[in-house]
Coordinates of C-alpha atoms in Angstrom, one line a residue:
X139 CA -7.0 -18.3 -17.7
X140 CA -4.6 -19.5 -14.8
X141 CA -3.7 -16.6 -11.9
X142 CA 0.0 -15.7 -11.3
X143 CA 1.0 -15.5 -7.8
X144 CA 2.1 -11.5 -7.1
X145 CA 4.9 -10.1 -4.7
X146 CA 5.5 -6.9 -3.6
X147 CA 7.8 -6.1 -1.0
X148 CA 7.3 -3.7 1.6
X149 CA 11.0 -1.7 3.5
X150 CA 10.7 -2.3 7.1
X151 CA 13.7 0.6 7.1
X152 CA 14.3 0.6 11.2
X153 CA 10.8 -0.6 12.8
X154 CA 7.4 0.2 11.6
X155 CA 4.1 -1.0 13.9
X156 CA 4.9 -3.9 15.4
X157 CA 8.4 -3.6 14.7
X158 CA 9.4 -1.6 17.4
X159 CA 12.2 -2.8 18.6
X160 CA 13.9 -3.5 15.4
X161 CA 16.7 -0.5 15.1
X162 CA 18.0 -2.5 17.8
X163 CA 19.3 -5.2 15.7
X164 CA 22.8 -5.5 15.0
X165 CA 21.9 -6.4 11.5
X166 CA 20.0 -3.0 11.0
X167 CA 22.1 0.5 9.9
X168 CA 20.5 3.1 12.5
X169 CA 20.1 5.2 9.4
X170 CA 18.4 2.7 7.4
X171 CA 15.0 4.7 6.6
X172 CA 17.3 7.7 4.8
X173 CA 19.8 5.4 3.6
X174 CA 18.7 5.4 -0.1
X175 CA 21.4 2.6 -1.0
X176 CA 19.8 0.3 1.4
X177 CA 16.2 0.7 -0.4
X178 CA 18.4 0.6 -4.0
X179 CA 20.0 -3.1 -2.4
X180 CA 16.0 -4.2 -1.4
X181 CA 15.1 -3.5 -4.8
X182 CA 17.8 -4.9 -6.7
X183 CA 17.2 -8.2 -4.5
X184 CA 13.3 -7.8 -4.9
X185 CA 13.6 -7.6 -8.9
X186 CA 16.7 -10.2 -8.8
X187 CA 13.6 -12.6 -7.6
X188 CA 11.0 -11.3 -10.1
X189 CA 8.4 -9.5 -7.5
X190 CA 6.2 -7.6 -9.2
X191 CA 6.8 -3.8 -6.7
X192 CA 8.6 -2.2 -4.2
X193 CA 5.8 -0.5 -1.7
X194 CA 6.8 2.8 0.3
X195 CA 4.3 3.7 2.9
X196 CA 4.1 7.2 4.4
X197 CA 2.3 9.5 6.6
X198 CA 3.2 13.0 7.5
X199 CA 2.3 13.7 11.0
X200 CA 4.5 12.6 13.7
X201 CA 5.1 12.8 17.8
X202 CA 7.5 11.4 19.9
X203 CA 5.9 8.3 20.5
X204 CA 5.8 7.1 16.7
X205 CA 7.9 3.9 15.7
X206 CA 11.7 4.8 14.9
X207 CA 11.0 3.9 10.8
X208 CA 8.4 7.0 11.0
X209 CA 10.5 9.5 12.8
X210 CA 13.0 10.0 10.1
X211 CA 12.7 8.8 6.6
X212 CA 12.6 9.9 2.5
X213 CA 9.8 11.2 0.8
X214 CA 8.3 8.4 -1.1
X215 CA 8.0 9.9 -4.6
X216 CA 11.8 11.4 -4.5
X217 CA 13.0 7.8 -2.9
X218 CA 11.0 5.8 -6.1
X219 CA 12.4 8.2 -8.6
X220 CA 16.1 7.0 -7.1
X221 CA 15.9 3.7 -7.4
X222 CA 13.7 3.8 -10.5
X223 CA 17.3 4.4 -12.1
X224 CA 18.5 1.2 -10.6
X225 CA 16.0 -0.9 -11.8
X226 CA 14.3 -2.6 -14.9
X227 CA 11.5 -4.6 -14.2
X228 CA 10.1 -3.9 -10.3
X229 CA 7.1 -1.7 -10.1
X230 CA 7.1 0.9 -7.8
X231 CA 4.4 2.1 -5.6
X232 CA 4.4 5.1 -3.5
X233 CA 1.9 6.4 -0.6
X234 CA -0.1 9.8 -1.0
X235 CA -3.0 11.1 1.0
X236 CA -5.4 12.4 -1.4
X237 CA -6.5 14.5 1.5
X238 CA -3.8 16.3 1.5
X239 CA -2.3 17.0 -2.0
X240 CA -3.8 18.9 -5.1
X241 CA -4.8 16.7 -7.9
X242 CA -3.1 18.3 -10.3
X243 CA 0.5 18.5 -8.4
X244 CA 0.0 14.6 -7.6
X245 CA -1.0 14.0 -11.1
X246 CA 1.9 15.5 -12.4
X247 CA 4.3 13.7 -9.6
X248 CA 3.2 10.0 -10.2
X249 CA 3.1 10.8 -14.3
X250 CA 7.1 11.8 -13.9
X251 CA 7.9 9.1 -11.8
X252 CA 6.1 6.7 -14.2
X253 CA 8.0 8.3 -17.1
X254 CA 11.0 8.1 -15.2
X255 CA 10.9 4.4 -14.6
X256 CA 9.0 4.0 -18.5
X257 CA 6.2 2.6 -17.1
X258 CA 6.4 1.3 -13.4
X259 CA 4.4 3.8 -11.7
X260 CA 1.9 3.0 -8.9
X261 CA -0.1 4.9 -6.3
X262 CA -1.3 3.8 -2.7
X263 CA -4.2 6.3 -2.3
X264 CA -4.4 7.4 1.6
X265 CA -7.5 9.0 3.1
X266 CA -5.2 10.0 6.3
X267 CA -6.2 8.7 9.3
X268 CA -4.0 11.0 11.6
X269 CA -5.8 13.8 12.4
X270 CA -2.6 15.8 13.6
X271 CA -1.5 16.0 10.0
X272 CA -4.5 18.6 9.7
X273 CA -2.2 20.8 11.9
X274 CA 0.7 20.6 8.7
X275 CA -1.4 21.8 6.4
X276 CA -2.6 25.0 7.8
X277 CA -6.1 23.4 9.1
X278 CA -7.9 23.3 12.5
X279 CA -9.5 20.1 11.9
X280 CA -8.6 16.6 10.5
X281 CA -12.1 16.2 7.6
X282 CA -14.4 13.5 8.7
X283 CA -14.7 10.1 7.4
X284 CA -17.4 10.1 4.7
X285 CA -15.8 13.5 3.5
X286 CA -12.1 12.4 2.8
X287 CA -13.8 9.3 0.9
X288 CA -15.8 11.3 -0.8
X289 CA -12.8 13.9 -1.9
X290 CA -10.3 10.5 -2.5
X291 CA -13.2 9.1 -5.3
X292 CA -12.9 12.5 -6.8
X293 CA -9.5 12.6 -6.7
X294 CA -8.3 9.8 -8.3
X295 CA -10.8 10.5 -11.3
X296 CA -9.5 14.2 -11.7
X297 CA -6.0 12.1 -11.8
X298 CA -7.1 10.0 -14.1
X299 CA -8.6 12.6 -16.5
X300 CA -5.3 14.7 -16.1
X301 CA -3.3 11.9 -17.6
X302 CA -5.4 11.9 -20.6
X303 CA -4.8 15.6 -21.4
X304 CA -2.6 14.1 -24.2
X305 CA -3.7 11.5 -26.6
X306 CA -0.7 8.7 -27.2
X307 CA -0.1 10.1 -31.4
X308 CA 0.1 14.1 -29.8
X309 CA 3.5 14.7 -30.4
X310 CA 4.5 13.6 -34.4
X311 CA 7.6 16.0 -33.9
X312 CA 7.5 16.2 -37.8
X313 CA 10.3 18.4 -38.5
X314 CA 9.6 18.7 -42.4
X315 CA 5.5 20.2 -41.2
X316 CA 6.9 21.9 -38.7
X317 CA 4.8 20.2 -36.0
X318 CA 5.6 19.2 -32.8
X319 CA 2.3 19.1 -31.0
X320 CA -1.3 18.1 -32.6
X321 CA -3.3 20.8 -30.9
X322 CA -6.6 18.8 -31.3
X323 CA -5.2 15.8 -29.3
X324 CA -4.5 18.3 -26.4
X325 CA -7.3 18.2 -23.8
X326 CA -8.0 20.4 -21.3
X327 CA -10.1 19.1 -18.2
X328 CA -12.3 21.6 -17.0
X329 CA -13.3 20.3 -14.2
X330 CA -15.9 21.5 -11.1
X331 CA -16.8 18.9 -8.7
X332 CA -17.6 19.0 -5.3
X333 CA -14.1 18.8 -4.1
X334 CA -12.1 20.4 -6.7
X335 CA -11.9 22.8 -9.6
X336 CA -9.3 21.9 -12.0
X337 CA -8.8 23.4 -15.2
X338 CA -5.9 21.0 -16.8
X339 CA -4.3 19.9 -19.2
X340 CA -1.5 18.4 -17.4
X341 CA 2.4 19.3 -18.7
X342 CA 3.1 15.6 -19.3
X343 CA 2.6 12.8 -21.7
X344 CA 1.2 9.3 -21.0
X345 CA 3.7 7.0 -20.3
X346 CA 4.4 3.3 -21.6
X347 CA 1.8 1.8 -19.2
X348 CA -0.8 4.4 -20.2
X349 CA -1.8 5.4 -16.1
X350 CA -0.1 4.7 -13.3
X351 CA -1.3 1.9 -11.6
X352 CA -4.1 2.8 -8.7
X353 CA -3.8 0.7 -5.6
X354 CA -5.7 1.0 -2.3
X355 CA -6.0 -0.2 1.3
X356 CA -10.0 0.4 2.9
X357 CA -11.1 -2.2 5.0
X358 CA -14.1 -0.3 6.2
X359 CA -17.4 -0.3 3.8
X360 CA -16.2 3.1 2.2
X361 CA -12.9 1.8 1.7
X362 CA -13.9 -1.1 0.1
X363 CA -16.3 0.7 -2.3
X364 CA -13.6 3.1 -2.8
X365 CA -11.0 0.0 -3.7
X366 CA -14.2 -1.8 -6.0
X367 CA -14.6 1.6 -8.1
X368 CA -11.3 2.6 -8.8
X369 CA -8.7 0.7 -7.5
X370 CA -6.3 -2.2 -9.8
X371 CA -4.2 -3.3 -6.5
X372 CA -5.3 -3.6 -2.9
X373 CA -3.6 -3.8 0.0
X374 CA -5.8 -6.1 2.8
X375 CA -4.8 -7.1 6.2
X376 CA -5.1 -10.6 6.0
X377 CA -5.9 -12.2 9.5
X378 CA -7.5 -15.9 8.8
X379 CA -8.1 -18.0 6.1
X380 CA -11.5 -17.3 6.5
X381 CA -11.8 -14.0 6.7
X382 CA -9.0 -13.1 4.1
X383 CA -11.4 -15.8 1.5
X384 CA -15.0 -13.3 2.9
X385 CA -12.4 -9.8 2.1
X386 CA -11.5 -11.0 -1.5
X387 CA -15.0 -12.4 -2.6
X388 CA -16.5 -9.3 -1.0
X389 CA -14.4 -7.4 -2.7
X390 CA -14.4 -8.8 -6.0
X391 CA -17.9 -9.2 -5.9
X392 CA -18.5 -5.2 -5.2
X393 CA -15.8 -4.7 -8.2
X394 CA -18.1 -6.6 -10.6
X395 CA -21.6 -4.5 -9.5
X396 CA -19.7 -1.3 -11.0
X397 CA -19.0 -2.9 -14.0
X398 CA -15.6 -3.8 -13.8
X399 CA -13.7 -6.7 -14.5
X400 CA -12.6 -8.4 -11.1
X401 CA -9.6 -9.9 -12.7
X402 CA -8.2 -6.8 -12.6
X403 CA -8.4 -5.5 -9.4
X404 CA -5.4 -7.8 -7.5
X405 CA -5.7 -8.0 -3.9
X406 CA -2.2 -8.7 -2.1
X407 CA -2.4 -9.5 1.9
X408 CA 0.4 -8.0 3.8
X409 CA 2.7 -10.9 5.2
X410 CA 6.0 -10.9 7.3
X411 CA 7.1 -14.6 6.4
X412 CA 9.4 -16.0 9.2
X413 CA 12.0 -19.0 7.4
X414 CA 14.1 -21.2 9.3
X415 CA 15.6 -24.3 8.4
X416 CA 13.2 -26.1 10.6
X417 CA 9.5 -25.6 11.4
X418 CA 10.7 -25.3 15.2
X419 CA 13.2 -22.7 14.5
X420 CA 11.1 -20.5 12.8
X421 CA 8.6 -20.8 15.3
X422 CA 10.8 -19.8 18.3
X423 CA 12.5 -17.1 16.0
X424 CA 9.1 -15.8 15.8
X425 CA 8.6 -15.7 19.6
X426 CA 11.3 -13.9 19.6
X427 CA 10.7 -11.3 17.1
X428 CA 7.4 -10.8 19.4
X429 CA 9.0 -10.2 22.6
X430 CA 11.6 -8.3 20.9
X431 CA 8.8 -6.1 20.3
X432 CA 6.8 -6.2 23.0
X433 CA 6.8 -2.4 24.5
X434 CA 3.9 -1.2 26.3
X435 CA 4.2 2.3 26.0
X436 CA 5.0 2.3 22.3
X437 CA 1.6 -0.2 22.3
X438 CA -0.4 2.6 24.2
X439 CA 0.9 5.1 21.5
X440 CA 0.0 2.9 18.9
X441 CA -3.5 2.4 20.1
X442 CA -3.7 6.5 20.2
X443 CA -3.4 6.2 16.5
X444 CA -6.6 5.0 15.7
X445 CA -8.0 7.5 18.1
X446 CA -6.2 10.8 16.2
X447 CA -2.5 10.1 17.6
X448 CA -4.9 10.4 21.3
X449 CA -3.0 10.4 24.4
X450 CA -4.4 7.4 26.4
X451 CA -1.5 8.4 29.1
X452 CA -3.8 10.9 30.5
X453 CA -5.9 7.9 31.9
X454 CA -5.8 6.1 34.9
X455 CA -4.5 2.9 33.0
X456 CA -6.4 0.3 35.3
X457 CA -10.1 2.4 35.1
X458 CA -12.7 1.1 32.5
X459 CA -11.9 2.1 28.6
X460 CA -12.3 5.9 28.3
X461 CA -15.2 7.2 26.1
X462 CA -13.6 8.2 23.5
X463 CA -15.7 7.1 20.6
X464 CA -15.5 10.9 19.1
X465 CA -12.3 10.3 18.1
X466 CA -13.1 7.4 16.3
X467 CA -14.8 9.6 13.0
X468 CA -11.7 11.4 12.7
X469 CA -9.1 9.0 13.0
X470 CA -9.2 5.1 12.2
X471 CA -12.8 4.7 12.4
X472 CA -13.2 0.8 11.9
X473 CA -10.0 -0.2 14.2
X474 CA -11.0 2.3 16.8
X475 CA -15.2 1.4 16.6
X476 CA -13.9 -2.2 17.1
X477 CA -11.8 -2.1 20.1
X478 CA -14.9 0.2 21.7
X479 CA -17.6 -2.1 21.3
X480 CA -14.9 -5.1 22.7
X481 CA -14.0 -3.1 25.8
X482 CA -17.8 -2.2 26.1
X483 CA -18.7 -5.9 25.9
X484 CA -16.1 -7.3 27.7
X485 CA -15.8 -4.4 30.4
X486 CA -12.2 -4.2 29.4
X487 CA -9.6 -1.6 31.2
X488 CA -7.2 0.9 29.3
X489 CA -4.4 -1.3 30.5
X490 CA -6.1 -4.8 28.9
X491 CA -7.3 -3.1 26.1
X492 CA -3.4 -1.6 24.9
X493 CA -2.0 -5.2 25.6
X494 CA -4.8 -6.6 23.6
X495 CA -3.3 -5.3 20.4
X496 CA -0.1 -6.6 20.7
X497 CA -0.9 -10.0 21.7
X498 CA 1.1 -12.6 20.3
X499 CA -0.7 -14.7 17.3
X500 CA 0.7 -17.3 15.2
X501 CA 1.1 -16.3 12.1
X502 CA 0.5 -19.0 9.1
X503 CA 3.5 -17.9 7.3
X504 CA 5.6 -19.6 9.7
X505 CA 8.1 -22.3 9.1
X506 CA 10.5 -24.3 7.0
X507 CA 10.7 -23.3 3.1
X508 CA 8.6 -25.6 2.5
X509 CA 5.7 -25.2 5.4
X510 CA 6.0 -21.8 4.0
X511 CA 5.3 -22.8 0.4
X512 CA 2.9 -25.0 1.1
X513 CA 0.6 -22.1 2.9
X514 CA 0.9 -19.7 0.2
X515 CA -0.1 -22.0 -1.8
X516 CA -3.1 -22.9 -0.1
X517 CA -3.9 -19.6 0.3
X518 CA -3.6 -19.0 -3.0
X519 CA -5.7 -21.8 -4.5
X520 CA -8.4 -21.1 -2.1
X521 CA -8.6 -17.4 -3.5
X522 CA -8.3 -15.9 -0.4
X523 CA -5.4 -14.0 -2.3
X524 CA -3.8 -12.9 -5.6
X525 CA -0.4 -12.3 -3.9
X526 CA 1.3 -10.9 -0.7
X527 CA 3.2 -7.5 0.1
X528 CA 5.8 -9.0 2.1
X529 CA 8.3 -7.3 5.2
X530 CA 11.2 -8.7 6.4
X531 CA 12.8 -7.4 9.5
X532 CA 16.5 -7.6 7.5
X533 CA 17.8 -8.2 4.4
X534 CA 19.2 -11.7 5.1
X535 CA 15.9 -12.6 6.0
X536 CA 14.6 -11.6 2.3
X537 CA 17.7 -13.4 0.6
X538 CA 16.6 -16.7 2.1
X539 CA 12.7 -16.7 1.1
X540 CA 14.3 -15.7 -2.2
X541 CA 16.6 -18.4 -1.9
X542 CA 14.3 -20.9 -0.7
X543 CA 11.0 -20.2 -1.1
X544 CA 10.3 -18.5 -4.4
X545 CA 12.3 -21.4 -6.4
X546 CA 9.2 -23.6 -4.7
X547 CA 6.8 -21.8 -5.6
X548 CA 8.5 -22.0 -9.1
X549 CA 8.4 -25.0 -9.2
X550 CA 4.7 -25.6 -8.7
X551 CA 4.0 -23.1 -11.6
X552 CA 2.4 -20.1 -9.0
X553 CA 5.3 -18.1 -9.8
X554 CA 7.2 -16.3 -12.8
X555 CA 10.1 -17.6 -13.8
X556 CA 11.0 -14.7 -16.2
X557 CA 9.3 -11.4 -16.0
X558 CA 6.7 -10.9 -19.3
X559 CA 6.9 -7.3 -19.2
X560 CA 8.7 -4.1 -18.6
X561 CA 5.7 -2.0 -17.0
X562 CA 4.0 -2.6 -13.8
X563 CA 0.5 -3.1 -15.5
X564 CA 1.8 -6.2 -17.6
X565 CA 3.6 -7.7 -15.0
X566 CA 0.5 -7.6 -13.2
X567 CA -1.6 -8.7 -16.0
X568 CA -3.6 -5.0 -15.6
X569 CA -4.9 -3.8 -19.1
X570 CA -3.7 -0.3 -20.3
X571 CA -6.5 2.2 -20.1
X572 CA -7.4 3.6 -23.1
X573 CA -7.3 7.6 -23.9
X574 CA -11.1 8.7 -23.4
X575 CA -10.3 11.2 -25.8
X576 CA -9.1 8.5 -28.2
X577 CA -12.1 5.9 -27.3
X578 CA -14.6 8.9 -27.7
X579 CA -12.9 9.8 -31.3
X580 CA -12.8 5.9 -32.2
X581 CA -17.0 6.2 -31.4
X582 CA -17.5 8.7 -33.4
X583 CA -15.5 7.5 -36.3
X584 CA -17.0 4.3 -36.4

């Protein structure tokens, strides 16, 4: 079977990590991260060039020190509802902790928005690695690592088993009978876990696509045995060649031991392209973009993040690294464990170690259209990839790789020329699950 290159693209609004200094730019409305016409426009341009989804991230703890795009913006599930009525095709995919939501409340949430759109639904399942949002929700303490994998796993499958509660042929609506539901394809849940206790059934239908569509972003060995047992679309970091080629086959490879089909778990890298009519000029645009950026006390924030939104300002910035690995359980634990042991080995200070993770580093994505082209597609062929979620820092910027890159990639046969399907699970090629309660009558009956 040949693979089909996937794009999602992911709203920079005014600056996320890395992207500080973005709300500068002329280009960018100050208001762009509530503006809901300028995520409708993305999405209309996204779906005008065939991607596959439009990805909202989220988190819901903040301080002063966050980037601009996380101090003010929409809800993700009431922003993808919006534009769901602007759009045909494009998938939508929306961020929600599973630490801290209800099953049943999120069930019901990502069910309407799939109904809504008739089948476009997705969900980016969070763990939470800010341990302030603990504070939001009426708790002390941010859970530990192992715990909010533990209660994610059992999450999404008391999701899953809430969208079930009807079978596809409940409702007949047969006026003449009388009969608008057939009780026996009702199911409750009755569920007691470790985690939860959740009756069911859920007040909603399956939609057009079965499920909403499960994606994930765990780069730690918990997160990627999380992503190998439940997840259909995963979010990786990229870096090299190399190592994006070791995250997919390990990946793939953990998806097969649990008896899955590794076909159907897509992995996308994220990517922020940078396209200029000349190799050079995109390469000097992307120095630019860097310095542009380059803010060391939004960095020293930003390394507080993996440390449970920490304030490293305390310190004396030019002393050894601080012990702070206790912090790392709570917050980003396989960031934060990695920058210890490298400050540990390499008797790094607080000062080298902030300006260590914003160092500028070439990105591959770099270049004319067709440098551009050429990369993807070698990334692509060397299964190091089944697709990219892609950021541009403007909208012009995403008009031109849809102008000039995606008719490339066309042209080689990587990409779609017309979408195949008007759900998010056929566009990605994702099979729709079947009812249990169907499957388990079908077993019986035959």
């Amino acid at each position: 079977m040949s693979r089909t290159l996937h794009l999602a693209l992911h709203p920079y609004g005014v600056g996320g990590p890395g992207q500080h200094g973005l709300w500068k730019d002329p280009r960018v409305a100050k208001n762009a991260s509530i503006d809901i016409n300028y995520y409708i426009r993305l999405a209309q341009a996204a779906e005008h060039a065939l991607f596959d989804a439009l990805f909202i991230v989220d988190s819901q703890f903040i301080n002063s020190t966050y980037p601009a795009h996380y101090l003010n913006r929409l809800e993700p599930l009431t922003l993808l509802s919006a534009v769901a009525t602007h759009t045909k095709h494009l998938g939508l995919v929306g961020t929600a902790s599973s630490t801290y939501n209800s099953p049943f409340n999120l069930a019901r949430r990502f069910a309407s928005l799939d109904h809504i759109s008739g089948g476009r639904a997705g969900w980016n399942v969070v763990t939470s690695f800010d341990t302030g949002t603990a504070r939001n929700f009426g708790l002390d303490e941010h859970l530990d690592y192992s715990t909010r994998y533990g209660r994610a796993l059992e999450f999404v499958q008391v999701a899953r088993g809430l969208w079930d509660s009807y079978e596809d042929d409940a409702f007949p609506a047969d006026v003449e009978r009388g009969v608008f539901l057939d009780s026996a394809k009702l199911h409750g849940l009755d569920h007691a876990g470790e985690h939860f206790k959740i009756a069911g059934p859920l007040n909603l239908s399956r939609s057009p696509q079965g499920q909403p569509v499960i994606f994930q972003a765990g780069v730690s060995e918990e997160g990627r045995d999380l992503a190998a047992q439940v997840a259909e679309g995963i979010f990786a970091p990229g870096g090299t060649l190399e190592s994006a080629r070791d995250y997919y086959a390990d990946v793939k490879k953990r998806t097969a031991a649990y008896g899955r089909d590794p076909e159907h778990v897509k992995i996308l890298i994220h990517g922020g392209p940078v396209v200029a009519a000349t190799d050079e000029a995109a390469r000097r645009r992307e120095r630019e973009i860097f310095e542009e950026d380059d803010d060391f006390g939004r960095n020293l924030a930003l390394l507080g993040r993996s440390f449970g939104a920490y304030d490293f300002s305390v310190h004396d910035l030019d002393a050894p690294f601080p012990d702070v690995a206790h912090l790392a359980e709570k917050g980003g634990r396989t960031g934060a464990t990695q920058l210890i042991a490298r400050a540990r080995s390499e008797n790094l200070t607080l000062r080298q170690v902030a300006e260590s993770i914003n160092q500028f580093r070439q990105s591959p994505f770099v270049g004319d259209p067709r440098t551009v082209a050429d990369t993807i597609q070698q990334w692509f062929e060397a299964r190091a990839l089944d697709g990219f979620n892609l950021a541009f820092r403007t909208e012009d910027e995403l008009n031109y790789f849809v102008d000039s890159v995606v008719p490339l990639l066309q042209k080689r046969g990587l990409f779609r020329t017309e979408y195949t399907s008007d759900t998010l699970r056929g566009n990605l090629g994702l099979p729709i699950p079947a009812n249990r309660h169907s499957r388990e009558r079908q077993l019986v009956n035959d």
